[in-house]
Tab-separated table of C-alpha atoms in Angstrom:
chain	number	residue	atom	x	y	z
A	15	MET	CA	59.411	12.979	40.710
A	16	PRO	CA	62.161	11.626	43.437
A	17	ARG	CA	61.745	9.103	45.981
A	18	PRO	CA	60.898	11.139	49.157
A	19	ASP	CA	62.951	11.031	52.235
A	20	PRO	CA	62.154	7.585	54.442
A	21	ASP	CA	62.488	9.844	57.478
A	22	LEU	CA	60.124	12.334	56.578
A	23	VAL	CA	57.577	9.333	55.122
A	24	ALA	CA	58.002	8.101	58.919
A	25	ARG	CA	57.548	11.184	60.502
A	26	LEU	CA	54.199	11.435	58.876
A	27	ARG	CA	53.086	8.149	58.586
A	28	ALA	CA	53.615	8.143	62.637
A	29	ALA	CA	51.309	11.666	63.081
A	30	GLY	CA	48.531	10.068	61.092
A	31	CYS	CA	48.617	10.869	57.319
A	32	VAL	CA	47.176	7.952	55.085
A	33	PHE	CA	49.237	8.937	52.180
A	34	ALA	CA	52.594	9.551	54.295
A	35	GLU	CA	54.624	9.009	50.972
A	36	ASP	CA	52.997	11.231	48.581
A	37	GLU	CA	52.623	13.912	51.308
A	38	ALA	CA	56.285	13.619	51.553
A	39	ALA	CA	56.787	14.397	47.793
A	40	LEU	CA	54.221	17.688	47.630
A	41	LEU	CA	55.625	19.086	50.882
A	42	ALA	CA	59.265	18.447	49.367
A	43	ALA	CA	58.311	19.550	46.157
A	44	ALA	CA	56.566	22.482	47.783
A	45	ALA	CA	60.250	23.701	49.922
A	46	ASP	CA	63.345	22.305	51.118
A	47	GLY	CA	66.026	23.414	53.803
A	48	PRO	CA	64.530	25.441	56.990
A	49	GLU	CA	61.087	26.021	55.029
A	50	LEU	CA	60.333	22.612	54.320
A	51	GLU	CA	60.784	21.778	58.240
A	52	VAL	CA	58.054	24.753	58.685
A	53	LEU	CA	55.479	23.079	56.597
A	54	VAL	CA	56.658	19.734	57.790
A	55	ARG	CA	55.219	20.646	61.325
A	56	ARG	CA	52.455	22.126	60.725
A	57	ARG	CA	51.424	18.798	58.864
A	58	ILE	CA	52.577	17.234	61.712
A	59	ALA	CA	50.086	19.605	63.634
A	60	GLY	CA	46.924	18.777	61.953
A	61	GLU	CA	46.676	20.827	59.678
A	62	PRO	CA	45.522	20.254	56.464
A	63	LEU	CA	47.701	19.210	53.658
A	64	GLU	CA	46.083	21.758	50.876
A	65	HIS	CA	46.521	24.552	53.867
A	66	VAL	CA	50.341	23.717	54.055
A	67	LEU	CA	50.520	23.711	50.217
A	68	GLY	CA	48.448	26.868	50.059
A	69	ARG	CA	46.892	25.280	46.953
A	70	VAL	CA	44.408	22.154	45.924
A	71	ASP	CA	43.660	20.142	42.964
A	72	PHE	CA	39.928	20.590	42.272
A	73	ASP	CA	38.534	19.621	38.369
A	74	GLY	CA	41.842	19.834	36.541
A	75	LEU	CA	42.398	23.257	38.143
A	76	THR	CA	44.520	24.396	40.898
A	77	VAL	CA	43.233	26.294	43.035
A	78	ARG	CA	44.713	28.475	45.412
A	79	VAL	CA	43.233	28.011	49.394
A	80	THR	CA	44.677	29.520	52.255
A	81	PRO	CA	44.230	29.077	56.299
A	82	GLY	CA	40.690	29.017	57.682
A	83	VAL	CA	38.965	28.657	53.981
A	84	PHE	CA	36.994	25.580	53.181
A	85	VAL	CA	38.455	23.010	51.514
A	86	PRO	CA	36.687	22.175	48.388
A	87	ARG	CA	36.315	18.074	48.264
A	88	ARG	CA	36.355	15.924	45.212
A	89	ARG	CA	32.949	15.325	45.224
A	90	SER	CA	32.206	18.352	44.553
A	91	GLU	CA	33.791	18.240	40.657
A	92	ALA	CA	30.089	16.403	39.980
A	93	LEU	CA	28.293	19.540	40.920
A	94	VAL	CA	30.470	21.685	38.631
A	95	HIS	CA	29.329	19.192	35.497
A	96	ALA	CA	26.019	18.660	36.720
A	97	ALA	CA	25.943	22.685	36.468
A	98	VAL	CA	27.385	22.887	33.431
A	99	ALA	CA	24.722	20.332	32.173
A	100	ALA	CA	21.986	22.453	33.637
A	101	LEU	CA	23.544	25.585	31.346
A	102	PRO	CA	21.295	27.116	28.476
A	103	GLY	CA	21.178	25.965	25.133
A	104	SER	CA	22.971	28.529	22.374
A	105	ALA	CA	19.255	29.672	21.656
A	106	HIS	CA	20.137	31.617	24.956
A	107	PRO	CA	20.868	35.004	24.167
A	108	GLY	CA	24.329	36.011	25.130
A	109	ARG	CA	26.533	34.867	28.095
A	110	PRO	CA	24.695	32.503	30.362
A	111	LEU	CA	24.490	33.872	33.813
A	112	VAL	CA	25.655	31.577	36.525
A	113	VAL	CA	26.045	32.728	40.701
A	114	ASP	CA	28.082	30.794	43.195
A	115	LEU	CA	26.876	31.041	46.904
A	116	CYS	CA	29.068	29.778	49.703
A	117	CYS	CA	31.517	29.905	46.868
A	118	GLY	CA	35.030	29.470	49.842
A	119	CYS	CA	37.512	29.896	47.729
A	120	GLY	CA	35.818	30.235	44.040
A	121	ALA	CA	36.938	26.316	42.979
A	122	LEU	CA	32.886	25.282	41.705
A	123	GLY	CA	33.161	28.788	39.660
A	124	LEU	CA	36.059	28.819	38.806
A	125	ALA	CA	35.681	25.292	37.657
A	126	VAL	CA	31.853	26.045	35.158
A	127	ALA	CA	34.100	29.115	33.845
A	128	ARG	CA	37.089	26.584	32.300
A	129	ARG	CA	33.980	24.357	30.889
A	130	ALA	CA	31.880	27.113	29.610
A	131	ALA	CA	31.807	31.211	28.806
A	132	VAL	CA	29.617	32.255	31.549
A	133	ASP	CA	29.263	35.249	33.261
A	134	LEU	CA	30.124	34.472	36.857
A	135	HIS	CA	29.385	35.774	39.937
A	136	ALA	CA	30.326	34.449	44.052
A	137	ALA	CA	29.628	35.020	47.259
A	138	ASP	CA	30.334	33.895	50.141
A	139	ALA	CA	29.599	35.421	53.923
A	140	ASP	CA	33.011	34.739	55.320
A	141	PRO	CA	35.497	38.062	54.160
A	142	VAL	CA	38.225	35.536	54.555
A	143	ALA	CA	36.464	32.747	51.971
A	144	THR	CA	36.077	35.842	49.648
A	145	VAL	CA	39.219	37.259	49.698
A	146	CYS	CA	40.594	34.015	48.922
A	147	ALA	CA	37.933	33.608	46.088
A	148	ALA	CA	38.751	37.110	44.917
A	149	GLN	CA	42.227	35.942	43.976
A	150	ASN	CA	41.054	32.561	42.804
A	151	LEU	CA	38.546	34.375	40.295
A	152	ALA	CA	40.653	37.849	39.332
A	153	GLY	CA	39.468	38.248	35.427
A	154	VAL	CA	37.189	35.184	35.618
A	155	GLY	CA	34.147	36.653	38.062
A	156	THR	CA	32.565	38.840	40.742
A	157	VAL	CA	32.668	38.650	44.550
A	158	HIS	CA	30.946	39.626	47.021
A	159	THR	CA	31.138	39.376	50.423
A	160	GLY	CA	26.919	38.729	52.452
A	161	ASP	CA	24.497	36.121	53.394
A	162	LEU	CA	23.500	34.128	50.357
A	163	PHE	CA	21.451	36.325	48.404
A	164	ALA	CA	21.832	39.589	50.916
A	165	ALA	CA	25.188	39.780	49.478
A	166	LEU	CA	24.313	40.118	45.173
A	167	PRO	CA	23.934	42.819	43.290
A	168	THR	CA	20.326	43.764	42.604
A	169	GLY	CA	20.682	43.941	39.486
A	170	LEU	CA	21.001	39.809	39.290
A	171	ARG	CA	17.099	39.366	40.435
A	172	GLY	CA	15.373	37.314	37.506
A	173	ARG	CA	18.126	36.465	36.183
A	174	VAL	CA	20.335	33.803	36.314
A	175	ASP	CA	20.795	30.709	34.623
A	176	VAL	CA	22.322	28.416	36.772
A	177	LEU	CA	23.002	28.472	41.492
A	178	VAL	CA	25.169	26.667	42.271
A	179	ALA	CA	25.554	26.328	45.874
A	180	ASN	CA	27.820	23.916	47.942
A	181	THR	CA	25.721	24.849	51.022
A	182	PRO	CA	27.079	23.317	54.344
A	183	TYR	CA	25.421	20.148	55.287
A	184	VAL	CA	26.825	18.332	58.054
A	185	PRO	CA	24.698	18.278	60.679
A	186	SER	CA	25.415	20.390	63.940
A	187	GLY	CA	25.559	17.111	65.948
A	188	ALA	CA	27.879	15.321	63.995
A	189	ILE	CA	31.069	17.518	63.463
A	190	GLY	CA	32.425	16.872	66.865
A	191	SER	CA	33.018	13.272	64.843
A	192	MET	CA	34.651	14.917	61.826
A	193	PRO	CA	38.195	14.801	61.077
A	194	PRO	CA	40.441	17.108	63.219
A	195	GLU	CA	41.734	18.644	59.957
A	196	ALA	CA	38.084	19.357	58.950
A	197	ARG	CA	36.627	20.625	62.712
A	198	ASP	CA	39.584	21.946	63.472
A	199	HIS	CA	40.417	24.368	60.575
A	200	GLU	CA	38.008	25.069	58.350
A	201	PRO	CA	34.970	27.572	59.232
A	202	ARG	CA	32.449	26.016	61.378
A	203	THR	CA	29.985	27.912	59.570
A	204	ALA	CA	31.322	26.287	56.082
A	205	LEU	CA	30.227	23.233	57.632
A	206	ASP	CA	27.245	23.198	60.099
A	207	GLY	CA	23.911	22.523	58.418
A	208	GLY	CA	22.081	22.764	61.846
A	209	ARG	CA	19.914	20.237	63.255
A	210	ASP	CA	19.313	18.393	60.539
A	211	GLY	CA	22.125	19.616	57.579
A	212	LEU	CA	19.799	21.413	55.720
A	213	ASP	CA	19.019	24.238	57.197
A	214	PRO	CA	21.464	26.194	54.863
A	215	ALA	CA	20.036	24.737	51.514
A	216	ARG	CA	16.624	25.386	52.914
A	217	ARG	CA	17.136	29.184	52.618
A	218	VAL	CA	18.639	28.921	49.162
A	219	ALA	CA	15.802	27.548	48.311
A	220	ALA	CA	13.369	29.552	49.985
A	221	GLY	CA	14.936	32.377	48.343
A	222	ALA	CA	16.060	31.460	44.741
A	223	GLY	CA	12.788	31.784	42.445
A	224	GLU	CA	13.072	35.467	42.711
A	225	TRP	CA	16.790	35.437	41.632
A	226	LEU	CA	16.551	32.787	38.872
A	227	ALA	CA	15.746	33.597	35.208
A	228	PRO	CA	12.290	31.626	33.809
A	229	GLY	CA	13.779	28.023	32.909
A	230	GLY	CA	16.593	28.920	35.490
A	231	ALA	CA	18.697	25.872	37.971
A	232	LEU	CA	19.818	25.628	41.650
A	233	LEU	CA	21.667	22.667	41.889
A	234	ILE	CA	22.837	22.271	45.768
A	235	GLU	CA	25.078	19.198	47.178
A	236	THR	CA	24.017	17.114	49.771
A	237	GLY	CA	23.988	13.724	51.698
A	238	THR	CA	22.369	10.685	49.836
A	239	ALA	CA	20.151	10.546	52.757
A	240	GLN	CA	19.232	14.178	53.473
A	241	ALA	CA	18.571	14.536	49.084
A	242	PRO	CA	14.790	13.089	48.903
A	243	VAL	CA	13.803	15.632	52.142
A	244	LEU	CA	15.777	18.488	49.882
A	245	ALA	CA	13.757	17.576	47.024
A	246	GLU	CA	10.535	18.151	49.130
A	247	VAL	CA	12.401	21.358	49.707
A	248	PHE	CA	12.324	22.280	46.421
A	249	GLY	CA	8.986	21.281	45.054
A	250	GLY	CA	6.789	23.328	48.038
A	251	HIS	CA	8.817	26.557	46.632
A	252	GLY	CA	7.915	25.581	43.118
A	253	LEU	CA	10.697	24.085	41.584
A	254	VAL	CA	11.054	20.454	40.347
A	255	ALA	CA	12.965	18.668	41.213
A	256	HIS	CA	15.697	16.509	40.822
A	257	ILE	CA	18.267	14.406	42.749
A	258	GLY	CA	21.621	13.317	41.408
A	259	HIS	CA	24.027	10.502	42.029
A	260	ASP	CA	28.032	10.480	40.330
A	261	ARG	CA	28.960	7.078	42.197
A	262	ASP	CA	32.661	7.514	41.214
A	263	ARG	CA	33.035	10.221	42.845
A	264	ASP	CA	30.567	9.114	45.718
A	265	ALA	CA	28.168	12.762	45.540
A	266	THR	CA	24.893	13.315	45.822
A	267	TRP	CA	22.884	17.026	44.448
A	268	VAL	CA	19.531	18.404	44.020
A	269	GLU	CA	18.495	20.256	41.167
A	270	GLY	CA	15.721	22.048	40.589
A	271	ARG	CA	14.237	23.796	37.402
A	272	ALA	CA	12.037	27.371	38.126
A	273	ALA	CA	8.622	27.173	35.564
A	274	PRO	CA	9.577	28.501	31.801
């Protein structure tokens, strides 16, 4: 990639972009002339680079992400790998059924489907997110709009082999201290997890039992300090819980298994 324009790098650095050289190169590769200037001004104004470019790199994929949609973080790649590892083995009849709740742009479900042959359903309460997810999952899975399990077809009840959910888990009181890119440009509903950050995860854990197949797995990303609390919640709903960590990605999740 050509060396970026030093003036562009300087403008981005002055705006607080830590990786100004890398960002300048990406922006210059995406457009030139007046179009490039539009992108640069959007970035300098604080819009996330991924929204400006219209894409994010995630688990080896280039995933479309539009303004107003949560940008998947690299740490969530760990949830993808854990979900794939939780899929039933070759003795399972047919293709495993996977559901991605709180799917946002659909990155997690898309990455799982790239790594394994599955029947995929994804759902989110935000119609802006599900429009984006439908574009990413075209030909790969089915996208539904609605509040958690209410969005899913009733025919999936009791059949889900792996249910993966990147529920919002930032405590409400901590939203204000988040970076402006997230706080000002991503939907609060994709960030705010309630008083302790676990309200959406509790709702998923409470409802998962009637949707999981026998021996099916629920996986929810969470914070390291929150994980023991969430594991107890899983246990209270009849799931055998295990806390997973990925140090390289600084990721934590809780996996719960339904009874066989």
